[in-house]
PDB file of C-alpha atoms in Angstrom:
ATOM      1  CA  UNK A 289     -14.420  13.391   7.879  1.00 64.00           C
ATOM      2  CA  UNK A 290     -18.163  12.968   7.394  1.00 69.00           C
ATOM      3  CA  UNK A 291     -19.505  10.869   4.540  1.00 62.00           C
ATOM      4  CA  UNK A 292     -20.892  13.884   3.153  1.00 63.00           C
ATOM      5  CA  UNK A 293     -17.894  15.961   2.885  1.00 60.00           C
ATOM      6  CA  UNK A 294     -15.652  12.711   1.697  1.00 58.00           C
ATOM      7  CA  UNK A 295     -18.365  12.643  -1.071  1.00 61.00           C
ATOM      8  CA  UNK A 296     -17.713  16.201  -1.684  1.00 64.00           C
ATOM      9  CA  UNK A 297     -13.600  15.238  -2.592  1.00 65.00           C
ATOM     10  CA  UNK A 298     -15.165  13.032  -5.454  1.00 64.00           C
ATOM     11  CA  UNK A 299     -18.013  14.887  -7.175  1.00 69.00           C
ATOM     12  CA  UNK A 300     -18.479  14.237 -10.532  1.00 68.00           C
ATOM     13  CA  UNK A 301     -16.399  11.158 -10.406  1.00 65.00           C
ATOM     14  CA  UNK A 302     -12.992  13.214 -10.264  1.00 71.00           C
ATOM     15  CA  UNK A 303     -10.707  14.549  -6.911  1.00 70.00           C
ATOM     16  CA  UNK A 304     -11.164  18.268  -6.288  1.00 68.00           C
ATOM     17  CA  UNK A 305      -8.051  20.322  -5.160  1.00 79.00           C
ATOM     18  CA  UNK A 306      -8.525  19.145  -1.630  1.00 79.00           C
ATOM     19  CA  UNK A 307      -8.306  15.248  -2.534  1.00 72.00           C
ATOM     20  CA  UNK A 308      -5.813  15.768  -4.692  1.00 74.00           C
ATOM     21  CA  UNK A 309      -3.402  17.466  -1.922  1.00 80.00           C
ATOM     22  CA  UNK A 310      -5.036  14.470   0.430  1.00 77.00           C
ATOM     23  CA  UNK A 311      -3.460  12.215  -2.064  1.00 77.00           C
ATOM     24  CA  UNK A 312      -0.114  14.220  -2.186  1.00 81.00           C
ATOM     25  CA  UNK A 313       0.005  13.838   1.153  1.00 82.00           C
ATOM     26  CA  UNK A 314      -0.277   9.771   1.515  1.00 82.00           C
ATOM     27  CA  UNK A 315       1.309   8.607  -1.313  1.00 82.00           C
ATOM     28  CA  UNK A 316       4.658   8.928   0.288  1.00 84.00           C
ATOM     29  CA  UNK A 317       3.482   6.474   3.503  1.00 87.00           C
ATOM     30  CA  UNK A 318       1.423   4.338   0.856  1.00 86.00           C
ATOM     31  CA  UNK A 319       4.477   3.981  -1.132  1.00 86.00           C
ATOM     32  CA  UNK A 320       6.744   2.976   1.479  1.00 87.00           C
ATOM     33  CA  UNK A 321       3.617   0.462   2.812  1.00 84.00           C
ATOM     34  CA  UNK A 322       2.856   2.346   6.060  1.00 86.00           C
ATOM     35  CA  UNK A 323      -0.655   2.690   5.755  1.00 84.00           C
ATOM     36  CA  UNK A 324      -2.442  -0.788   6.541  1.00 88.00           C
ATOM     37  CA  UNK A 325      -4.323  -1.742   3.059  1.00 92.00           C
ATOM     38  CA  UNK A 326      -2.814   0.613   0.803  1.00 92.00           C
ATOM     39  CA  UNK A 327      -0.152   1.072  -2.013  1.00 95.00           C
ATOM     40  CA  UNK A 328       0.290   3.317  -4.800  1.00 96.00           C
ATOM     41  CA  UNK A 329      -0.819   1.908  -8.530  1.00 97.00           C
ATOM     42  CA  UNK A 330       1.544   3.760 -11.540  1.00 97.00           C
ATOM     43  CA  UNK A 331      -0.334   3.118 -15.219  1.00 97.00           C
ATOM     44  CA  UNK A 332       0.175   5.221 -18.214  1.00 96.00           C
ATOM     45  CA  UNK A 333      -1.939   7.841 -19.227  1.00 95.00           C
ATOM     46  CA  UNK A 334      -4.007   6.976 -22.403  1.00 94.00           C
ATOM     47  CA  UNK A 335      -3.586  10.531 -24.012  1.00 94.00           C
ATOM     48  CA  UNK A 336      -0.332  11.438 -22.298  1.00 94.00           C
ATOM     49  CA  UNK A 337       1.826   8.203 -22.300  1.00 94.00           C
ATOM     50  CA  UNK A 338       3.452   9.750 -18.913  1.00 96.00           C
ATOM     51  CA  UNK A 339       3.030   7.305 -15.628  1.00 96.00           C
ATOM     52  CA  UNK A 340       0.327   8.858 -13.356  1.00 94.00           C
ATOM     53  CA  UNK A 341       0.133   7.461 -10.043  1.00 94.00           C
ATOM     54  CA  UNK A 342      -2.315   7.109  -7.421  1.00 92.00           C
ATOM     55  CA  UNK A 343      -3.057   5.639  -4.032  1.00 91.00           C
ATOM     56  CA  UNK A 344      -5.069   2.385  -3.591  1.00 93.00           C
ATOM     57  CA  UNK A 345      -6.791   0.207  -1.137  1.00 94.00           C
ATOM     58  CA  UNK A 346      -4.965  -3.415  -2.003  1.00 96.00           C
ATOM     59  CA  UNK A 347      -7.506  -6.070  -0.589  1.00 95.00           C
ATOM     60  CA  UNK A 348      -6.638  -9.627  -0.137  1.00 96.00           C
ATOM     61  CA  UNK A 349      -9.817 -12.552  -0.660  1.00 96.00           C
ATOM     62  CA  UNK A 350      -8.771 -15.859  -1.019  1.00 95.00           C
ATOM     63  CA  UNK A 351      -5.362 -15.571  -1.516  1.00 96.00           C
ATOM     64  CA  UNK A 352      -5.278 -13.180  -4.318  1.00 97.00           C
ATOM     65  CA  UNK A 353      -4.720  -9.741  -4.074  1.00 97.00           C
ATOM     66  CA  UNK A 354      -7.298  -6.883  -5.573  1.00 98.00           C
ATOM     67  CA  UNK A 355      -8.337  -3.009  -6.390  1.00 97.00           C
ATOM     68  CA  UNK A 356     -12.040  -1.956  -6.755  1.00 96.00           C
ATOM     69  CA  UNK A 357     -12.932   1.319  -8.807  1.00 93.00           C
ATOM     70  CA  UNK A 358     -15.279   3.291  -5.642  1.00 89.00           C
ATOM     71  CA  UNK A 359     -15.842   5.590  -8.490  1.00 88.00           C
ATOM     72  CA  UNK A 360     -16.671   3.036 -11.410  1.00 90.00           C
ATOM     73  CA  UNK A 361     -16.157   2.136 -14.688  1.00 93.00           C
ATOM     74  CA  UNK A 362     -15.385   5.679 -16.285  1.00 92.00           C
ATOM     75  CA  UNK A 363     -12.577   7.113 -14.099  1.00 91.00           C
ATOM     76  CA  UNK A 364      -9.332   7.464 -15.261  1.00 92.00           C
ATOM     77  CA  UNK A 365      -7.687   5.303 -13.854  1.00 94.00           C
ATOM     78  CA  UNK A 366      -9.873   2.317 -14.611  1.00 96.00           C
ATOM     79  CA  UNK A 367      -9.438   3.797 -18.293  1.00 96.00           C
ATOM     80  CA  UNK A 368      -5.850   3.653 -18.246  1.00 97.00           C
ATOM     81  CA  UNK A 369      -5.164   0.303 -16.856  1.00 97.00           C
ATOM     82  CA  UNK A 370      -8.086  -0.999 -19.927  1.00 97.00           C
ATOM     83  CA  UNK A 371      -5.796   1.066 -22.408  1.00 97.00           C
ATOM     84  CA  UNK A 372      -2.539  -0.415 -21.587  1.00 97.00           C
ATOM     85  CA  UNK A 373      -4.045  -4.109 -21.593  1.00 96.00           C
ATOM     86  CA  UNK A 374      -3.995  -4.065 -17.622  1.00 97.00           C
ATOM     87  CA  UNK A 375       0.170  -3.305 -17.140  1.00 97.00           C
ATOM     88  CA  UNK A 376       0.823  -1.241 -14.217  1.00 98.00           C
ATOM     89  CA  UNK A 377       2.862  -1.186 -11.153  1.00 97.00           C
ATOM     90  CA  UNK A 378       1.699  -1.197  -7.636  1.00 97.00           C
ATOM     91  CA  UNK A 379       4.455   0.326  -5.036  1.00 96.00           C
ATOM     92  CA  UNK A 380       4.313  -1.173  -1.462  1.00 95.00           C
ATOM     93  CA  UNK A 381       8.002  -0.993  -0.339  1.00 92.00           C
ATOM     94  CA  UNK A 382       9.207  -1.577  -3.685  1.00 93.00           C
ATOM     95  CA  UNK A 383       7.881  -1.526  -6.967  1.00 94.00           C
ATOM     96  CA  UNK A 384       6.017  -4.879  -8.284  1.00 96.00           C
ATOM     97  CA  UNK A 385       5.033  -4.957 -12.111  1.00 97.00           C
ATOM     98  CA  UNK A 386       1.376  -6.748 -12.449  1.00 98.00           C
ATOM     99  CA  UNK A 387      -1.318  -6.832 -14.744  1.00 98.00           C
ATOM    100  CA  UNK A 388      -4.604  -5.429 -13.584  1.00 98.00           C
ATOM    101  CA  UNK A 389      -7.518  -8.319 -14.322  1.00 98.00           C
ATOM    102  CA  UNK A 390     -10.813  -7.395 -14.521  1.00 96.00           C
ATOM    103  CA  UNK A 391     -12.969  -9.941 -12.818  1.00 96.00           C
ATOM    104  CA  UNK A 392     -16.151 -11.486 -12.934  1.00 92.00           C
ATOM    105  CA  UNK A 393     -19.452 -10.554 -11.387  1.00 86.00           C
ATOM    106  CA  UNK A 394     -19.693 -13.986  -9.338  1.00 83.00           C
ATOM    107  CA  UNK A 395     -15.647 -13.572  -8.160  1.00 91.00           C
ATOM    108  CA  UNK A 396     -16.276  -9.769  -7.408  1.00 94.00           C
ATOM    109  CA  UNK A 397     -19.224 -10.360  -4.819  1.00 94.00           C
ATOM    110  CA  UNK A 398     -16.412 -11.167  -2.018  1.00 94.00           C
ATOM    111  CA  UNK A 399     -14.125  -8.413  -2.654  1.00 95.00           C
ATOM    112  CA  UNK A 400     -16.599  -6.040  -3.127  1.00 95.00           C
ATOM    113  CA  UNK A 401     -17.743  -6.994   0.465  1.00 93.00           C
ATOM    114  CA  UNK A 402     -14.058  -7.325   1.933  1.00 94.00           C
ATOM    115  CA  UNK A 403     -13.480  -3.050   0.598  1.00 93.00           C
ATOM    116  CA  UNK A 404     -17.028  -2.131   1.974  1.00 93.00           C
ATOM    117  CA  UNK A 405     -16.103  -3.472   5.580  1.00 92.00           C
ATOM    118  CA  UNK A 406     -12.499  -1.902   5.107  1.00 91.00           C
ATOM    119  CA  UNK A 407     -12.572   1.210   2.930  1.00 87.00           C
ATOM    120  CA  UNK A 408     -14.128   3.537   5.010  1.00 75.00           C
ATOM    121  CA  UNK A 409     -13.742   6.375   3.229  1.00 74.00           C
ATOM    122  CA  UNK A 410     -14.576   4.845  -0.077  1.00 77.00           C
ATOM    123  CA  UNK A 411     -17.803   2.889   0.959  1.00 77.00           C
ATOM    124  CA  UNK A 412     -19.368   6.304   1.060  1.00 80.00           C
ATOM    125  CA  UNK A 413     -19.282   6.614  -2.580  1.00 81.00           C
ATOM    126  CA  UNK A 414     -20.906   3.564  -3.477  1.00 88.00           C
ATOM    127  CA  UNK A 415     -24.896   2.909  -2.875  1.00 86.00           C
ATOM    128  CA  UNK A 416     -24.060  -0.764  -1.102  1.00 90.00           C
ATOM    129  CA  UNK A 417     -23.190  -1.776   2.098  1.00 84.00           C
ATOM    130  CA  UNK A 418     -21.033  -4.491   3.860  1.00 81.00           C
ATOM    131  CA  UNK A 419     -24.596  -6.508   4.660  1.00 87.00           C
ATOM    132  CA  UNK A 420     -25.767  -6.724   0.656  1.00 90.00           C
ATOM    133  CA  UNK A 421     -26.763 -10.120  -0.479  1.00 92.00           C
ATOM    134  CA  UNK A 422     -23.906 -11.765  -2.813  1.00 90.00           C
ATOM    135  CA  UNK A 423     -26.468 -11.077  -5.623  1.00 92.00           C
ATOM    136  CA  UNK A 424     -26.292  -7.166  -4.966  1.00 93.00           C
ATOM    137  CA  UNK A 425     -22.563  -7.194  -4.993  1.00 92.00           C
ATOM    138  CA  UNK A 426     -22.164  -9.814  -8.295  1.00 91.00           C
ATOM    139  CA  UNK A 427     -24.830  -7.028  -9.767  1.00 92.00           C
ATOM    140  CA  UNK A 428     -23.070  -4.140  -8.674  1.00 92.00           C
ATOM    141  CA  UNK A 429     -19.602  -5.087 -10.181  1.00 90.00           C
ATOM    142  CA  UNK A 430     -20.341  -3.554 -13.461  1.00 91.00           C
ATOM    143  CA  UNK A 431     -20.645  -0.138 -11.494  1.00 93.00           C
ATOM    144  CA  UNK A 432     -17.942  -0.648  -9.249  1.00 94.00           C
ATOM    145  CA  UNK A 433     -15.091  -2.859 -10.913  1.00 95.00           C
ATOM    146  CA  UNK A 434     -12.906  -5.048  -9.238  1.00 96.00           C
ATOM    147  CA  UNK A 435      -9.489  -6.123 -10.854  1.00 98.00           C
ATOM    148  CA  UNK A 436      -7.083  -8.885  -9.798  1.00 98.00           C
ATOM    149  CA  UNK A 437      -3.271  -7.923  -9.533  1.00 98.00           C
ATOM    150  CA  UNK A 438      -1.217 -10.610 -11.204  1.00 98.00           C
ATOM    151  CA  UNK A 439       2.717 -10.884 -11.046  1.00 96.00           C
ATOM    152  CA  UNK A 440       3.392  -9.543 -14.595  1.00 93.00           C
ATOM    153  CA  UNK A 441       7.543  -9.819 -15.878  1.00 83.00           C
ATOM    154  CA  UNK A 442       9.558  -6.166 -15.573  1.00 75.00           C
ATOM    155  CA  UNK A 443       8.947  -3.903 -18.512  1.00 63.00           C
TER     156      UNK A 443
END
């Protein structure tokens, strides 16, 4: 797809009909862990209290393991996870509880980079580039936040 019509799927900061059956479609090989990078991330639904799932880019830096919002701060997802204190599971071959960690401008600068150099499809919706300076990514992680996945005890 061109970046203009992968912008399209996302206008107004939600999936249209045609990312949403895109989505139908991977979550199965995201679940299972087919896809290099991805998984699918299950939170509960602020208004609903029902588990809404979703595919993800999973990125590791350093060791750690991380999501980025390509969206931002206001999506639903990122709303979610903040109403239910981070708890969530990610599903790569099996399901793994964890607790989504927002992180700080300074530690988001590297991830931020790692998803722009291997999220193709969700650079496009984001005004930076793999070659920003650290201090455009640390800046940028307000608009574009990055959370940790911790090991968090079954539920």
């Amino acid at each position: 797809m061109k970046p203009d019509e992968l912008r399209e799927l996302y206008r107004g900061g939600r999936p249209n009909e045609r990312a949403k059956s895109i989505q139908r479609r991977l979550m199965p090989i995201a679940r299972l862990g087919l896809v290099p990078f991805s998984a699918v991330l299950e939170v509960t639904g602020r208004r609903s209290g029902q588990p809404i799932q979703l595919p993800i880019v999973v990125l590791t830096v350093a060791g750690s393991r991380y999501v980025v919002s390509m969206l931002g701060p206001t999506v639903n997802w990122v709303r979610n996870v903040e109403a239910a204190d981070g708890k969530a599971v990610v599903m790569r071959g099996r399901r793994r509880y964890v607790r989504l960690v927002r992180v700080a401008p300074g530690e988001a600068a590297p991830v931020l980079r790692r998803y722009l150099r291997i999220a193709r499809s969700g650079r496009v919706h984001m005004d930076l580039t793999s070659t920003s300076t650290d201090q455009e990514l640390a800046a940028a992680a307000d608009r574009y936040p990055v959370f940790r996945i911790d090991p968090a005890p079954a539920v």
